[in-house]
Amino acid sequence: IVTKLGRGDERDFEDIKQIYLHADIKNEELVTRFFRVAESWTDSPQVVKQKLLDLFEIKFRQWGFLIPIELIKKVKLWEI
């Protein structure tokens, strides 16, 4: 999910949706892994953080996946 989010085209988002539906993805673990991997990306810290926020606040909402507001707040406070 993390590497697909890094590229983020529509095909990647469909893959992310299928992975999330069929694998036992723990939201906290996803955020922790995203933070760890994204630190090495060349995008600006704000762009990196926004990719995860967009996934949670736009795509997951469209797909009906619930993400606890506390976790979204944690992402928003994250400093790279």
Backbone as JSON Lines, residues from 0, in Angstrom:
{"i":0,"aa":"I","n":[0.83,-1.19,0.0],"ca":[0.0,0.0,0.0],"c":[0.87,1.25,0.0]}
{"i":1,"aa":"V","n":[1.92,1.25,0.8],"ca":[2.76,2.44,0.93],"c":[3.42,2.8,-0.39]}
{"i":2,"aa":"T","n":[4.01,1.83,-1.06],"ca":[4.69,2.15,-2.32],"c":[3.7,2.53,-3.41]}
{"i":3,"aa":"K","n":[2.54,1.92,-3.42],"ca":[1.52,2.29,-4.39],"c":[1.02,3.71,-4.14]}
{"i":4,"aa":"L","n":[0.92,4.08,-2.89],"ca":[0.51,5.43,-2.55],"c":[1.56,6.45,-2.98]}
{"i":5,"aa":"G","n":[2.82,6.05,-2.95],"ca":[3.89,6.93,-3.39],"c":[3.73,7.34,-4.83]}
{"i":6,"aa":"R","n":[3.31,6.41,-5.68],"ca":[3.1,6.74,-7.09],"c":[1.73,7.36,-7.28]}
{"i":7,"aa":"G","n":[0.7,6.67,-6.79],"ca":[-0.63,7.24,-6.67],"c":[-1.43,7.5,-7.92]}
{"i":8,"aa":"D","n":[-1.32,6.63,-8.94],"ca":[-2.24,6.81,-10.06],"c":[-3.51,5.99,-9.78]}
{"i":9,"aa":"E","n":[-4.5,6.11,-10.65],"ca":[-5.79,5.46,-10.38],"c":[-5.67,3.94,-10.26]}
{"i":10,"aa":"R","n":[-4.82,3.34,-11.05],"ca":[-4.62,1.89,-10.95],"c":[-4.05,1.52,-9.59]}
{"i":11,"aa":"D","n":[-3.14,2.36,-9.08],"ca":[-2.59,2.12,-7.75],"c":[-3.67,2.21,-6.69]}
{"i":12,"aa":"F","n":[-4.56,3.19,-6.82],"ca":[-5.63,3.32,-5.83],"c":[-6.58,2.12,-5.86]}
{"i":13,"aa":"E","n":[-6.84,1.59,-7.03],"ca":[-7.67,0.38,-7.1],"c":[-6.96,-0.79,-6.44]}
{"i":14,"aa":"D","n":[-5.65,-0.9,-6.66],"ca":[-4.87,-1.94,-5.98],"c":[-4.9,-1.76,-4.46]}
{"i":15,"aa":"I","n":[-4.74,-0.52,-4.01],"ca":[-4.79,-0.24,-2.57],"c":[-6.13,-0.68,-1.99]}
{"i":16,"aa":"K","n":[-7.19,-0.37,-2.68],"ca":[-8.53,-0.76,-2.22],"c":[-8.64,-2.27,-2.09]}
{"i":17,"aa":"Q","n":[-8.18,-3.0,-3.1],"ca":[-8.28,-4.46,-3.07],"c":[-7.4,-5.06,-1.96]}
{"i":18,"aa":"I","n":[-6.21,-4.51,-1.79],"ca":[-5.33,-4.98,-0.71],"c":[-6.0,-4.76,0.63]}
{"i":19,"aa":"Y","n":[-6.54,-3.57,0.83],"ca":[-7.17,-3.23,2.11],"c":[-8.38,-4.13,2.37]}
{"i":20,"aa":"L","n":[-9.13,-4.44,1.32],"ca":[-10.31,-5.3,1.48],"c":[-9.95,-6.74,1.82]}
{"i":21,"aa":"H","n":[-8.85,-7.24,1.27],"ca":[-8.57,-8.67,1.36],"c":[-7.41,-9.06,2.28]}
{"i":22,"aa":"A","n":[-6.69,-8.08,2.78],"ca":[-5.59,-8.38,3.7],"c":[-5.98,-7.85,5.08]}
{"i":23,"aa":"D","n":[-5.34,-8.36,6.06],"ca":[-5.61,-7.93,7.43],"c":[-4.74,-6.71,7.74]}
{"i":24,"aa":"I","n":[-5.16,-5.56,7.23],"ca":[-4.39,-4.33,7.39],"c":[-4.82,-3.64,8.68]}
{"i":25,"aa":"K","n":[-3.87,-3.37,9.53],"ca":[-4.1,-2.63,10.76],"c":[-3.74,-1.16,10.48]}
{"i":26,"aa":"N","n":[-4.68,-0.27,10.72],"ca":[-4.48,1.14,10.38],"c":[-3.26,1.74,11.06]}
{"i":27,"aa":"E","n":[-3.06,1.46,12.33],"ca":[-1.89,2.0,13.05],"c":[-0.59,1.5,12.41]}
{"i":28,"aa":"E","n":[-0.55,0.23,12.05],"ca":[0.64,-0.32,11.42],"c":[0.87,0.31,10.04]}
{"i":29,"aa":"L","n":[-0.2,0.57,9.32],"ca":[-0.08,1.22,8.01],"c":[0.54,2.61,8.17]}
{"i":30,"aa":"V","n":[0.07,3.37,9.15],"ca":[0.61,4.72,9.37],"c":[2.07,4.65,9.8]}
{"i":31,"aa":"T","n":[2.4,3.75,10.71],"ca":[3.78,3.61,11.16],"c":[4.7,3.25,10.01]}
{"i":32,"aa":"R","n":[4.28,2.3,9.21],"ca":[5.1,1.89,8.05],"c":[5.22,3.03,7.05]}
{"i":33,"aa":"F","n":[4.11,3.71,6.8],"ca":[4.14,4.84,5.87],"c":[5.15,5.88,6.34]}
{"i":34,"aa":"F","n":[5.11,6.25,7.63],"ca":[6.05,7.23,8.17],"c":[7.49,6.79,7.93]}
{"i":35,"aa":"R","n":[7.77,5.52,8.2],"ca":[9.13,5.01,8.08],"c":[9.61,5.02,6.63]}
{"i":36,"aa":"V","n":[8.79,4.57,5.72],"ca":[9.18,4.49,4.31],"c":[9.21,5.88,3.67]}
{"i":37,"aa":"A","n":[8.22,6.7,3.98],"ca":[8.09,8.0,3.32],"c":[9.21,8.97,3.67]}
{"i":38,"aa":"E","n":[9.89,8.74,4.76],"ca":[11.0,9.61,5.13],"c":[12.1,9.63,4.06]}
{"i":39,"aa":"S","n":[12.19,8.57,3.28],"ca":[13.24,8.49,2.26],"c":[12.78,9.04,0.9]}
{"i":40,"aa":"W","n":[11.52,9.41,0.77],"ca":[11.02,9.93,-0.5],"c":[11.58,11.32,-0.75]}
{"i":41,"aa":"T","n":[11.69,11.7,-2.01],"ca":[12.26,13.0,-2.36],"c":[11.22,14.12,-2.38]}
{"i":42,"aa":"D","n":[9.95,13.8,-2.31],"ca":[8.91,14.82,-2.24],"c":[9.06,15.64,-0.96]}
{"i":43,"aa":"S","n":[8.49,16.83,-0.95],"ca":[8.53,17.65,0.25],"c":[7.74,16.96,1.36]}
{"i":44,"aa":"P","n":[8.08,17.22,2.61],"ca":[7.36,16.6,3.73],"c":[5.85,16.84,3.67]}
{"i":45,"aa":"Q","n":[5.44,18.03,3.26],"ca":[4.01,18.32,3.19],"c":[3.32,17.48,2.12]}
{"i":46,"aa":"V","n":[3.98,17.3,0.99],"ca":[3.41,16.47,-0.09],"c":[3.28,15.03,0.37]}
{"i":47,"aa":"V","n":[4.3,14.54,1.05],"ca":[4.29,13.16,1.53],"c":[3.13,12.96,2.51]}
{"i":48,"aa":"K","n":[3.01,13.84,3.46],"ca":[1.95,13.73,4.47],"c":[0.58,13.84,3.81]}
{"i":49,"aa":"Q","n":[0.45,14.72,2.84],"ca":[-0.84,14.92,2.18],"c":[-1.29,13.67,1.42]}
{"i":50,"aa":"K","n":[-0.35,12.9,0.89],"ca":[-0.72,11.66,0.19],"c":[-1.47,10.71,1.12]}
{"i":51,"aa":"L","n":[-0.98,10.56,2.34],"ca":[-1.65,9.68,3.29],"c":[-2.98,10.27,3.74]}
{"i":52,"aa":"L","n":[-3.01,11.57,3.98],"ca":[-4.27,12.21,4.37],"c":[-5.32,12.09,3.28]}
{"i":53,"aa":"D","n":[-4.91,12.28,2.02],"ca":[-5.85,12.12,0.91],"c":[-6.38,10.7,0.84]}
{"i":54,"aa":"L","n":[-5.52,9.73,1.06],"ca":[-5.97,8.34,1.06],"c":[-7.04,8.14,2.12]}
{"i":55,"aa":"F","n":[-6.77,8.59,3.32],"ca":[-7.72,8.4,4.43],"c":[-8.98,9.24,4.27]}
{"i":56,"aa":"E","n":[-8.81,10.52,3.97],"ca":[-9.95,11.44,4.01],"c":[-10.77,11.47,2.73]}
{"i":57,"aa":"I","n":[-10.18,11.05,1.63],"ca":[-10.93,11.06,0.36],"c":[-11.25,9.64,-0.09]}
{"i":58,"aa":"K","n":[-10.22,8.88,-0.4],"ca":[-10.44,7.54,-0.97],"c":[-11.13,6.6,0.02]}
{"i":59,"aa":"F","n":[-10.61,6.52,1.26],"ca":[-11.22,5.6,2.22],"c":[-12.67,5.99,2.49]}
{"i":60,"aa":"R","n":[-12.94,7.28,2.54],"ca":[-14.32,7.71,2.75],"c":[-15.19,7.28,1.57]}
{"i":61,"aa":"Q","n":[-14.69,7.45,0.34],"ca":[-15.44,7.03,-0.85],"c":[-15.71,5.53,-0.81]}
{"i":62,"aa":"W","n":[-14.74,4.77,-0.32],"ca":[-14.86,3.31,-0.31],"c":[-15.6,2.79,0.92]}
{"i":63,"aa":"G","n":[-15.93,3.67,1.86],"ca":[-16.64,3.26,3.06],"c":[-15.76,2.65,4.14]}
{"i":64,"aa":"F","n":[-14.45,2.89,4.08],"ca":[-13.52,2.4,5.1],"c":[-13.43,3.45,6.21]}
{"i":65,"aa":"L","n":[-13.57,3.01,7.43],"ca":[-13.55,3.93,8.56],"c":[-12.14,4.03,9.14]}
{"i":66,"aa":"I","n":[-11.68,5.26,9.3],"ca":[-10.39,5.53,9.92],"c":[-10.67,6.39,11.15]}
{"i":67,"aa":"P","n":[-10.19,5.97,12.31],"ca":[-10.44,6.77,13.52],"c":[-9.88,8.18,13.39]}
{"i":68,"aa":"I","n":[-10.65,9.16,13.84],"ca":[-10.24,10.56,13.77],"c":[-8.92,10.79,14.51]}
{"i":69,"aa":"E","n":[-8.68,10.03,15.57],"ca":[-7.43,10.18,16.31],"c":[-6.23,9.84,15.44]}
{"i":70,"aa":"L","n":[-6.39,8.87,14.58],"ca":[-5.3,8.49,13.68],"c":[-5.06,9.57,12.62]}
{"i":71,"aa":"I","n":[-6.13,10.15,12.13],"ca":[-6.0,11.25,11.17],"c":[-5.31,12.44,11.84]}
{"i":72,"aa":"K","n":[-5.65,12.72,13.08],"ca":[-5.0,13.81,13.81],"c":[-3.52,13.52,13.97]}
{"i":73,"aa":"K","n":[-3.17,12.27,14.23],"ca":[-1.77,11.88,14.39],"c":[-1.01,12.14,13.09]}
{"i":74,"aa":"V","n":[-1.6,11.81,11.97],"ca":[-0.96,12.05,10.68],"c":[-0.78,13.55,10.46]}
{"i":75,"aa":"K","n":[-1.8,14.33,10.78],"ca":[-1.71,15.78,10.57],"c":[-0.62,16.42,11.41]}
{"i":76,"aa":"L","n":[-0.34,15.86,12.58],"ca":[0.69,16.4,13.46],"c":[2.09,15.91,13.13]}
{"i":77,"aa":"W","n":[2.18,14.93,12.26],"ca":[3.45,14.29,11.96],"c":[4.44,15.27,11.34]}
{"i":78,"aa":"E","n":[5.64,15.24,11.85],"ca":[6.74,16.04,11.31],"c":[7.79,15.07,10.77]}
{"i":79,"aa":"I","n":[8.2,15.28,9.54],"ca":[9.24,14.43,8.95],"c":[10.58,14.97,9.37]}
